[in-house]
């Protein structure tokens, strides 16, 4: 049976890595993915992805030669780049989980100029667009291919 | 409860719902067994801010990822294209994008016109009234007058062009290539109790608004009002056969996982192009040692998918992005065989608006367009909402080595052998994809798109499950006759995409349902002599 909980050491490494995947930005006034609320959302959402994330974190630890969180910022950046380059599917799954949670945080959505809400029930507005563009296509004779019965 | 019924339908999706509704006016006792349950719109992803995430979980398109109790595993390791489906009342119409083109007239005469594959035993003109009837029942949006098709009238106005459609339309006009607003099964106005589309922007994993025509909210309410009984959470293990060689019912597991037998005068399979051959191959008996209805040896063979590719790029102007249905416009410019090409048959382009924000982040990061660390925000914000995507849907020709068999090891939670897929993309289709991708790149160039990328084939694109119990006049070359009746078992019918002789180069749901209505009509016409 899969243990759905990461260890404290795994969580510490993951927390540091999340802040590298998406760092905070003063320019855009957004937190990083290591923000407490966002990272809690990431951990709470892992569910069936816990095992591949654990595999990715084990590889991270291997590249770091121990605790990733204990490395200097410069060394962390080097190790993270190596992980991204050779981590394969487990790292893709880890990254996906980070991004899916980051890009639903209300502060991030507002910074992107979007409303922090689910699509339903309000929906969105889509303009009709320029239907006059269809005129030359309407003028084209039928070109479907007749077939014998 | 389990007294013998007149008609037993297995599967409640696109075709099962249509055939149930049509046969209901006979007043026969009709029961449909569905392995999934009723869905609730209040549970659909767009009710929450985590809607992107659920596409990787309980609303994943692949049953192997989704793993709901209603799902069965599929071994698709030996296929570059993975099977996607949904198992619930409404079947995969709950989990489709509702692109709703019809097959073209030429699609039914491939052998006569192009010397490949086989002609269908029916044609477009025969199906035309059933296309129209199905359009009324499902509710379709679109625009009459497309020069790529014989005349037909969608029931509602088309989806808006929006920014994305306008950009693509300008580009296609520049190239002089055909485009037209897509026929869709999305309601653009109030329709038969359905609310109109409000541009939730995430159509495939179920529509919280109910604007998308899934058969749980179109055919089934009408069929149930007309007296059809629908039993949910009932998984059929095998079709049983009497000493006379006729089907006499099915063995299934009920909602409490208890084995049951339900007798029937007529059995109709509507389980899609993977589920139907799986059930037939699992229905082995002394009289049918290689599976039911399989004297031709073709059950499970000739699997067709529509190999799909995506060509995407980013333009300077803001596009519709996450706003609005993915569906927009199509092009049939290269649909028919061209004499100057190194392949026969053709494909259609489908232009998509964009994708949800978080999904865009995942895709751009995976494509190497958005970095980790410094530069992440600038890179993502430059791309978000600027995507154009061209989907290529190619015709897949039937080849017997592309097939569904039974996996010797893998089983579902009831212990029923799972399907195994062996599939390779054919030479003709690969040449077609070469050509289509090159044309799509021309579209991107003409649109001024940057960061153009190609995904070929799209792995999770096995939506269209076709050809594995083909129809035809010759019992040695087909599984069912021209009106869906098994050549071998005269009270067994198949009405799903399995019966397709060729695939065409468009999404098949509209045609699957028209064929199901046609078969139902033939059954009604022949009730007195149905088994002759």
XYZ file of C-alpha atoms in Angstrom:
681
model
C 0.000 0.000 0.000
C 1.308 3.435 -0.943
C 2.224 5.812 1.864
C 0.462 9.007 0.784
C 2.494 11.229 3.113
C 5.906 12.659 2.257
C 8.549 12.613 4.980
C 9.645 15.893 6.620
C 12.921 15.719 4.698
C 11.110 15.213 1.395
C 8.785 18.089 2.197
C 11.686 20.398 3.011
C 13.399 19.609 -0.281
C 10.143 19.894 -2.218
C 9.430 23.268 -0.600
C 12.776 24.652 -1.732
C 12.376 23.205 -5.205
C 8.870 24.683 -5.613
C 10.321 28.122 -4.956
C 12.803 27.555 -7.762
C 10.226 26.264 -10.241
C 8.149 29.403 -9.718
C 9.894 32.097 -7.670
C 8.185 35.083 -6.110
C 8.145 38.278 -8.167
C 8.121 41.762 -6.786
C 7.536 43.114 -10.291
C 4.292 41.217 -10.661
C 3.493 41.231 -6.938
C 3.055 37.478 -6.741
C 4.321 34.907 -4.263
C 6.417 31.946 -5.317
C 5.185 28.381 -5.338
C 6.901 27.973 -1.963
C 4.357 30.354 -0.432
C 2.760 28.689 2.591
C -0.766 28.592 1.195
C 0.273 27.504 -2.284
C 2.668 24.847 -1.046
C 0.031 23.493 1.330
C -2.327 23.225 -1.638
C 0.360 21.346 -3.575
C 0.906 18.844 -0.773
C -2.807 18.365 -0.217
C -3.409 17.782 -3.922
C -0.753 15.178 -4.665
C -2.991 12.152 -4.131
C -2.181 9.564 -6.824
C 0.914 11.509 -7.874
C 2.641 11.023 -4.530
C 4.731 8.082 -5.719
C 6.217 9.728 -8.829
C 6.834 12.915 -6.841
C 8.683 10.859 -4.269
C 10.784 9.346 -7.059
C 11.615 12.832 -8.320
C 12.574 13.977 -4.837
C 14.812 10.944 -4.379
C 16.616 11.856 -7.597
C 16.901 15.422 -6.344
C 18.516 14.152 -3.175
C 20.915 12.036 -5.195
C 21.935 14.999 -7.317
C 22.334 17.115 -4.190
C 24.412 14.482 -2.443
C 22.035 14.708 0.525
C 19.587 17.328 1.631
C 18.683 19.714 -1.179
C 17.273 22.174 1.315
C 20.607 22.369 3.087
C 22.474 23.543 -0.021
C 23.437 27.110 -0.746
C 21.086 29.006 -3.106
C 23.639 28.879 -5.911
C 24.148 25.150 -5.540
C 20.387 24.575 -5.375
C 19.972 26.297 -8.719
C 22.622 24.043 -10.284
C 21.061 20.891 -8.889
C 17.555 21.962 -9.908
C 18.722 22.577 -13.468
C 20.233 19.103 -13.609
C 17.039 17.602 -12.219
C 14.929 19.345 -14.822
C 17.225 18.124 -17.579
C 17.333 14.455 -16.676
C 14.378 13.866 -14.352
C 12.008 12.421 -16.948
C 8.391 11.661 -16.192
C 8.587 11.873 -12.368
C 9.931 15.431 -12.549
C 7.309 16.318 -15.160
C 4.636 15.071 -12.742
C 6.152 17.070 -9.876
C 6.318 20.215 -11.996
C 2.757 19.722 -13.195
C 1.511 19.561 -9.625
C 3.365 22.745 -8.732
C 2.009 24.661 -11.723
C -1.572 23.415 -11.435
C -1.757 24.679 -7.853
C 0.216 27.871 -8.440
C -1.980 29.013 -11.301
C -5.165 28.780 -9.315
C -4.042 30.865 -6.354
C -6.255 33.967 -6.109
C -3.284 36.349 -5.798
C -1.694 34.923 -8.918
C -4.919 34.992 -10.906
C -5.559 38.632 -10.021
C -2.007 39.515 -10.985
C -2.631 37.894 -14.382
C -5.655 40.122 -14.836
C -8.094 37.265 -14.318
C -10.926 36.763 -11.882
C -10.145 34.344 -9.074
C -13.202 32.153 -9.512
C -14.261 28.877 -11.094
C -15.606 29.092 -14.652
C -19.119 27.992 -13.621
C -21.620 29.557 -13.179
C -20.546 32.962 -14.425
C -18.802 31.790 -17.595
C -16.958 34.109 -19.954
C -17.733 36.446 -22.796
C -16.515 35.606 -26.300
C -17.026 38.185 -29.040
C -18.824 37.149 -32.190
C -15.826 38.223 -34.264
C -15.883 39.275 -37.885
C -18.335 37.122 -39.799
C -17.778 39.086 -43.008
C -14.594 37.038 -43.328
C -16.806 34.164 -44.404
C -17.967 35.924 -47.577
C -15.255 34.542 -49.886
C -15.837 31.039 -48.563
C -19.589 31.368 -49.081
C -18.901 32.318 -52.679
C -17.001 29.118 -53.304
C -18.898 26.428 -55.236
C -19.564 23.127 -53.461
C -16.463 20.939 -53.529
C -17.552 17.831 -51.661
C -16.918 14.762 -53.746
C -20.000 13.039 -55.166
C -20.080 9.302 -54.583
C -21.875 6.519 -56.451
C -24.853 5.027 -54.627
C -36.857 -7.997 -12.050
C -34.908 -10.381 -14.246
C -37.780 -11.754 -16.293
C -36.851 -12.117 -19.923
C -36.989 -8.816 -21.779
C -37.663 -8.123 -25.412
C -34.591 -6.015 -26.082
C -31.439 -5.818 -24.014
C -28.997 -3.030 -24.835
C -25.461 -3.083 -23.430
C -24.056 0.436 -23.060
C -25.802 3.785 -22.669
C -23.488 6.083 -24.619
C -23.874 7.761 -27.986
C -25.316 4.784 -29.839
C -26.999 2.888 -27.003
C -29.061 5.906 -26.028
C -30.086 6.591 -29.617
C -31.177 3.025 -30.319
C -33.034 2.813 -26.982
C -34.973 5.995 -27.721
C -35.828 4.934 -31.254
C -36.993 1.444 -30.286
C -39.078 2.773 -27.395
C -42.011 3.529 -29.686
C -42.424 -0.206 -30.352
C -43.631 -0.560 -26.726
C -41.403 -3.589 -26.335
C -39.835 -4.166 -22.933
C -36.379 -2.643 -23.306
C -33.631 -2.733 -20.675
C -30.224 -1.101 -20.975
C -27.334 -2.219 -18.781
C -24.710 0.456 -18.120
C -21.490 -0.248 -16.204
C -21.292 3.314 -14.872
C -23.627 5.552 -12.924
C -25.546 8.751 -13.521
C -23.311 11.812 -13.403
C -24.172 15.066 -11.636
C -23.429 18.415 -13.229
C -22.694 19.813 -9.770
C -19.718 17.411 -9.575
C -18.182 18.523 -12.872
C -14.747 20.172 -12.801
C -15.674 23.731 -13.810
C -17.601 24.091 -10.564
C -14.245 24.555 -8.813
C -10.971 26.393 -9.244
C -9.153 23.040 -9.423
C -10.746 22.199 -12.761
C -7.444 21.848 -14.628
C -6.125 19.405 -12.051
C -9.083 17.084 -12.373
C -8.167 16.407 -15.987
C -5.290 14.408 -14.531
C -7.431 12.646 -11.935
C -11.106 11.736 -11.755
C -11.788 13.376 -15.112
C -8.698 12.097 -16.909
C -9.539 11.012 -20.428
C -7.689 7.693 -20.106
C -9.403 5.035 -18.003
C -5.955 3.802 -17.015
C -5.294 7.131 -15.295
C -8.836 7.918 -14.165
C -9.474 4.537 -12.534
C -13.060 5.124 -11.488
C -14.892 2.019 -10.242
C -16.855 2.063 -13.503
C -13.688 1.939 -15.598
C -11.949 -1.128 -16.929
C -8.224 -1.197 -17.643
C -6.936 -1.286 -21.212
C -3.504 -2.544 -22.134
C -2.487 -0.019 -24.777
C 1.283 -0.362 -24.301
C 1.627 -1.617 -27.880
C -0.009 1.436 -29.402
C 1.358 4.963 -29.895
C -2.219 6.176 -29.502
C -3.854 5.557 -26.130
C -7.537 4.778 -25.732
C -9.644 7.475 -24.097
C -13.281 7.018 -23.084
C -15.735 7.546 -20.252
C -17.932 5.028 -18.508
C -21.179 6.433 -17.146
C -24.724 7.069 -18.315
C -24.030 8.907 -21.545
C -20.748 7.076 -22.044
C -18.034 9.037 -23.779
C -20.459 11.803 -24.741
C -19.934 12.975 -21.147
C -16.223 13.264 -21.966
C -15.999 14.576 -25.514
C -15.494 17.973 -27.041
C -18.728 17.735 -29.045
C -17.185 18.376 -32.436
C -19.990 17.123 -34.620
C -19.172 16.806 -38.313
C -20.808 14.159 -40.434
C -18.855 11.743 -42.576
C -18.852 12.931 -46.190
C -20.561 11.069 -49.070
C -17.181 9.889 -50.401
C -16.382 8.227 -47.071
C -18.905 5.500 -47.771
C -17.425 4.641 -51.192
C -13.684 4.459 -50.542
C -13.093 1.322 -52.601
C -15.084 2.589 -55.571
C -13.493 6.037 -55.552
C -9.929 5.385 -54.418
C -9.351 1.642 -54.705
C -8.549 1.110 -51.038
C -10.328 -0.555 -48.112
C -14.009 -1.355 -48.759
C -17.244 0.417 -49.539
C -19.896 0.579 -46.867
C -23.149 -1.314 -47.458
C -24.982 1.974 -46.783
C -24.385 5.490 -48.040
C -24.708 9.142 -47.063
C -28.097 9.602 -48.728
C -29.518 6.648 -46.809
C -28.268 8.090 -43.531
C -29.242 11.688 -44.286
C -32.669 11.573 -42.575
C -31.108 9.881 -39.560
C -28.395 12.534 -39.362
C -31.163 15.122 -39.297
C -33.188 13.237 -36.673
C -30.096 12.878 -34.529
C -29.303 16.591 -34.912
C -32.781 17.394 -33.571
C -32.378 15.062 -30.598
C -28.858 16.123 -29.660
C -29.226 19.782 -30.610
C -26.482 20.990 -32.902
C -24.981 24.388 -33.572
C -23.467 25.404 -36.854
C -24.101 27.274 -40.059
C -25.812 25.957 -43.168
C -24.133 26.465 -46.516
C -20.702 24.888 -46.032
C -19.451 24.167 -49.569
C -17.544 21.147 -48.232
C -20.781 19.296 -47.442
C -24.130 18.437 -48.957
C -26.750 20.858 -47.627
C -27.860 20.357 -44.048
C -29.303 22.617 -41.380
C -27.894 22.669 -37.818
C -30.573 23.381 -35.236
C -28.878 26.402 -33.603
C -26.558 29.252 -34.669
C -22.798 28.659 -34.666
C -20.419 29.343 -31.811
C -18.883 32.816 -31.913
C -15.727 33.258 -33.943
C -14.138 35.290 -31.187
C -10.608 36.581 -31.458
C -9.131 33.174 -32.241
C -11.622 32.348 -34.979
C -11.224 35.756 -36.535
C -7.443 35.398 -36.606
C -7.602 31.943 -38.169
C -10.252 33.037 -40.656
C -8.075 35.945 -41.780
C -5.161 33.550 -42.158
C -7.102 30.942 -44.111
C -8.488 33.629 -46.426
C -4.951 34.825 -47.028
C -4.006 31.276 -48.051
C -7.204 30.827 -50.046
C -8.136 27.733 -48.070
C -11.550 26.627 -46.921
C -12.813 27.272 -43.410
C -16.250 27.171 -41.848
C -17.678 27.368 -38.337
C -17.657 23.867 -36.893
C -20.825 21.874 -36.441
C -20.947 21.173 -32.710
C -23.247 19.486 -30.234
C -23.093 22.555 -28.004
C -26.288 24.516 -27.427
C -25.859 28.149 -28.419
C -29.458 28.964 -27.493
C -31.973 27.481 -25.078
C -32.747 24.059 -26.523
C -35.149 21.429 -25.246
C -34.533 22.358 -21.635
C -30.795 22.797 -22.045
C -29.195 26.102 -21.156
C -26.971 27.780 -23.749
C -23.189 27.713 -23.682
C -21.694 30.382 -21.406
C -18.091 29.797 -22.504
C -16.827 27.853 -19.508
C -13.873 27.002 -21.715
C -13.341 23.439 -20.581
C -15.792 21.339 -22.599
C -14.151 17.932 -22.812
C -14.290 16.808 -19.157
C -18.053 17.335 -18.871
C -20.168 20.496 -19.082
C -21.413 21.956 -15.789
C -23.800 24.207 -17.696
C -25.423 21.296 -19.531
C -24.924 23.039 -22.859
C -22.980 20.087 -24.257
C -25.144 17.338 -25.683
C -24.285 14.226 -23.730
C -26.873 11.509 -24.075
C -27.641 11.455 -20.345
C -29.370 14.816 -20.863
C -30.630 14.367 -24.440
C -31.784 10.899 -25.462
C -32.057 9.257 -22.062
C -34.718 11.450 -20.444
C -36.894 10.918 -23.533
C -36.206 7.190 -23.679
C -36.973 6.701 -19.997
C -40.201 8.689 -20.277
C -41.117 6.356 -23.135
C -40.666 3.304 -20.931
C -37.086 2.141 -21.396
C -35.472 0.836 -18.199
C -31.863 1.879 -17.578
C -29.935 -0.092 -14.967
C -26.705 1.517 -13.816
C -23.555 0.016 -12.294
C -24.202 -3.215 -14.171
C -21.186 -4.639 -15.970
C -21.845 -7.348 -18.549
C -19.376 -10.231 -18.503
C -20.615 -12.247 -21.471
C -23.471 -12.880 -23.836
C -24.978 -16.293 -23.350
C -26.156 -18.491 -26.184
C -28.870 -21.138 -26.260
C -28.720 -24.555 -27.912
C -30.180 -23.014 -31.055
C -27.155 -20.746 -31.423
C -29.192 -17.634 -30.679
C -28.263 -15.182 -27.951
C -30.534 -15.758 -24.984
C -29.339 -13.063 -22.598
C -26.318 -11.783 -20.738
C -24.462 -12.532 -17.538
C -23.611 -9.380 -15.639
C -22.514 -8.058 -12.256
C -25.057 -5.789 -10.619
C -24.491 -2.716 -8.465
C -23.708 -4.979 -5.507
C -21.234 -6.984 -7.602
C -23.593 -9.970 -7.555
C -23.650 -12.099 -10.699
C -26.991 -11.977 -12.490
C -28.538 -13.359 -15.653
C -30.947 -11.353 -17.765
C -32.689 -13.149 -20.594
C -33.561 -11.367 -23.812
C -35.135 -11.956 -27.212
C -32.779 -9.461 -28.838
C -29.340 -8.305 -27.662
C -27.883 -5.022 -28.917
C -24.271 -4.066 -28.266
C -23.373 -0.395 -27.909
C -20.070 -0.583 -26.043
C -17.764 1.228 -28.533
C -15.022 -0.148 -30.766
C -13.041 -1.548 -27.848
C -15.774 -2.612 -25.423
C -17.846 -4.449 -28.022
C -15.072 -6.742 -29.354
C -13.961 -7.288 -25.767
C -17.433 -8.540 -24.867
C -17.743 -10.698 -27.984
C -14.307 -12.245 -27.439
C -15.189 -12.915 -23.805
C -18.373 -14.719 -24.919
C -16.823 -18.056 -25.746
C -18.861 -21.241 -25.962
C -18.684 -24.657 -27.583
C -20.525 -23.337 -30.623
C -18.470 -20.136 -30.720
C -14.973 -21.137 -29.534
C -13.255 -18.011 -30.887
C -15.800 -15.593 -29.562
C -19.366 -14.774 -30.439
C -20.231 -13.603 -33.954
C -16.654 -14.262 -35.026
C -16.870 -16.809 -37.829
C -15.129 -14.263 -40.055
C -12.282 -13.946 -37.559
C -12.668 -10.172 -37.831
C -14.000 -9.379 -34.361
C -11.484 -6.948 -32.881
C -9.582 -6.462 -36.142
C -9.336 -3.343 -38.333
C -9.227 -0.992 -35.357
C -9.141 2.636 -36.522
C -8.383 5.696 -34.367
C -7.942 8.821 -36.548
C -4.244 9.501 -35.819
C -4.178 13.057 -34.538
C -1.553 15.756 -34.391
C -1.397 19.215 -32.874
C 0.529 22.081 -34.409
C 0.615 25.117 -32.157
C 2.156 28.553 -32.068
C 1.820 31.920 -30.376
C 0.773 35.167 -32.030
C 1.252 38.734 -30.898
C -2.429 39.582 -30.529
C -4.455 38.326 -27.572
C -6.549 35.289 -28.484
C -9.558 33.823 -26.668
C -7.272 31.727 -24.448
C -9.189 29.973 -21.691
C -12.394 31.781 -22.624
C -14.807 29.901 -24.808
C -15.143 26.332 -25.998
C -12.053 24.828 -27.592
C -14.175 24.315 -30.692
C -14.147 27.097 -33.198
C -13.810 26.518 -36.944
C -12.752 23.699 -39.231
C -11.214 23.349 -42.654
C -12.038 20.604 -45.132
C -9.647 21.978 -47.767
C -7.700 18.718 -47.902
C -10.461 16.283 -47.045
C -10.892 14.607 -50.419
C -8.231 12.645 -52.289
C -5.867 14.893 -54.247
C -4.293 13.581 -57.436
C -0.995 15.368 -56.803
C -0.431 13.825 -53.355
C 1.388 10.656 -52.336
C -1.527 9.398 -50.258
C -5.212 8.731 -50.767
C -8.101 10.068 -48.738
C -7.621 13.104 -46.499
C -8.023 14.943 -43.244
C -9.675 17.910 -41.632
C -8.159 20.742 -39.660
C -9.793 21.747 -36.391
C -8.785 25.076 -34.932
C -8.822 25.432 -31.150
C -9.048 28.662 -29.195
C -6.689 28.021 -26.311
C -6.651 26.256 -23.007
C -7.111 26.893 -19.289
C -4.386 28.970 -17.657
C -2.822 26.282 -15.507
C -2.888 23.780 -18.363
C -1.178 26.369 -20.553
C 1.492 26.731 -17.869
C 2.042 22.979 -17.768
C 2.258 22.722 -21.559
C 4.563 25.681 -22.085
C 6.884 24.484 -19.340
C 6.940 20.967 -20.773
C 7.701 22.368 -24.243
C 10.684 24.245 -22.858
C 9.143 27.643 -23.584
C 8.853 28.697 -19.952
C 11.834 28.247 -17.623
C 12.111 27.497 -13.964
C 13.375 30.348 -11.825
C 14.191 33.809 -13.096
C 12.374 34.498 -16.301
C 9.420 32.230 -15.518
C 6.894 35.008 -15.091
C 7.980 37.085 -18.076
C 8.031 34.061 -20.365
C 4.654 32.735 -19.285
C 2.902 36.093 -19.379
C 4.151 36.659 -22.916
C 2.541 33.407 -24.074
C -0.605 33.103 -21.956
C -3.679 33.777 -24.047
C -1.765 33.974 -27.333
C -1.929 30.348 -28.429
C -3.301 29.082 -31.716
C -3.689 25.327 -32.172
C -4.394 23.406 -35.348
C -5.642 19.887 -34.779
C -5.172 17.417 -37.619
C -7.683 14.575 -37.803
C -6.541 12.064 -40.422
C -8.473 9.248 -42.013
C -7.265 5.911 -40.729
C -7.591 3.035 -43.161
C -8.529 -0.436 -41.894
C -5.648 -2.856 -41.395
C -6.254 -6.245 -39.808
C -3.094 -6.167 -37.707
C -4.500 -3.175 -35.829
C -6.651 -4.991 -33.361
C -8.313 -5.520 -30.017
C -7.679 -8.849 -28.322
C -7.991 -10.063 -24.742
C -5.070 -9.480 -22.440
C -3.912 -12.827 -20.983
C -3.184 -11.286 -17.582
C -4.914 -7.932 -17.084
C -8.463 -8.040 -15.695
C -11.011 -5.543 -14.435
C -12.240 -5.473 -10.838
C -14.792 -8.180 -11.661
C -12.120 -10.501 -13.000
C -13.178 -10.027 -16.620
C -10.247 -10.139 -19.075
C -9.287 -6.647 -20.215
C -8.771 -5.545 -23.801
C -5.313 -5.354 -25.323
C -4.556 -2.976 -28.179
C -1.999 -3.658 -30.907
C -1.803 -0.716 -33.271
C 0.623 1.002 -35.617
C 0.025 4.032 -37.810
C -0.209 2.976 -41.454
C 2.065 4.164 -44.265
C -0.712 6.052 -46.050
C -1.613 7.867 -42.847
C 1.999 8.718 -42.098
C 2.358 10.305 -45.539
C -0.900 12.138 -44.918
C 0.437 13.414 -41.584
C 3.636 14.628 -43.293
C 1.518 16.637 -45.706
C -0.919 17.887 -43.061
C 1.774 19.031 -40.649
C 3.520 20.906 -43.468
C 0.255 22.682 -44.376
C -0.389 23.471 -40.703
C 3.071 25.031 -40.482
C 2.132 27.191 -43.465
C -0.931 28.318 -41.522
C 1.205 29.193 -38.527
C 3.654 31.082 -40.718
C 0.845 32.986 -42.412
C -0.554 33.861 -38.981
C 2.809 35.186 -37.879
C 3.049 32.625 -35.093
C 6.238 32.105 -33.095
C 7.438 29.132 -31.055
C 5.700 26.734 -33.442
C 5.628 23.190 -32.144
C 4.318 19.846 -33.365
C 2.954 16.951 -31.341
C 2.722 13.929 -33.649
C 0.870 11.803 -32.939
C -1.022 13.159 -29.988
C -0.692 10.225 -27.556
C -3.960 10.598 -25.647
C -6.087 10.864 -28.757
C -7.765 7.470 -29.045
C -11.241 8.967 -28.775
C -12.597 7.400 -31.939
C -12.838 3.636 -31.611
C -13.895 2.245 -34.937
C -14.007 -0.766 -37.223
C -13.671 -3.784 -34.926
C -16.958 -5.444 -35.936
C -17.400 -4.037 -39.414
C -20.598 -4.145 -41.408
C -20.847 -5.650 -44.875
C -22.716 -7.988 -47.163
C -20.111 -10.782 -47.150
C -20.106 -12.896 -43.938
C -16.497 -13.819 -44.603
C -15.421 -10.161 -44.731
C -17.645 -8.597 -42.098
C -19.179 -9.222 -38.671
C -22.624 -7.670 -39.118
C -24.795 -7.135 -42.161
C -25.829 -3.845 -43.686
C -28.335 -3.161 -40.914
C -26.248 -4.167 -37.924
C -27.342 -7.787 -37.419
C -24.674 -10.370 -36.741
C -24.156 -12.718 -39.678
C -23.742 -15.581 -37.209
C -26.299 -14.827 -34.482
C -29.516 -13.506 -35.887
C -30.817 -11.842 -32.734
C -27.567 -10.026 -31.974
C -27.058 -6.463 -33.208
C -24.166 -4.016 -32.992
C -24.825 -0.283 -33.261
C -21.620 1.464 -32.114
C -18.489 2.614 -33.950
C -17.348 -0.996 -34.278
C -19.459 -1.345 -37.404
C -17.612 1.391 -39.330
C -16.096 0.003 -42.528
C -13.770 2.964 -42.916
C -13.151 5.838 -40.555
C -13.586 8.972 -42.623
C -11.430 11.867 -41.504
C -13.743 13.576 -39.043
C -15.016 12.998 -35.518
C -17.477 10.112 -35.734
C -20.124 10.669 -33.040
C -22.718 12.181 -35.356
C -22.327 9.305 -37.815
C -22.272 6.657 -35.072
C -25.615 7.926 -33.831
C -27.102 8.220 -37.319
C -26.101 4.602 -38.000
C -27.651 3.523 -34.683
C -30.918 5.260 -35.579
C -30.816 3.654 -39.022
C -30.345 0.195 -37.531
C -33.161 0.820 -35.058
C -35.383 1.843 -37.944
C -34.531 -1.361 -39.813
C -35.320 -3.412 -36.725
C -38.708 -1.734 -36.431
C -39.486 -2.300 -40.100
C -38.613 -5.994 -39.849
C -40.038 -6.945 -36.459
C -42.142 -9.787 -37.859
C -39.230 -11.312 -39.759
C -36.317 -10.042 -37.708
C -34.557 -13.391 -37.363
C -35.125 -14.708 -40.890
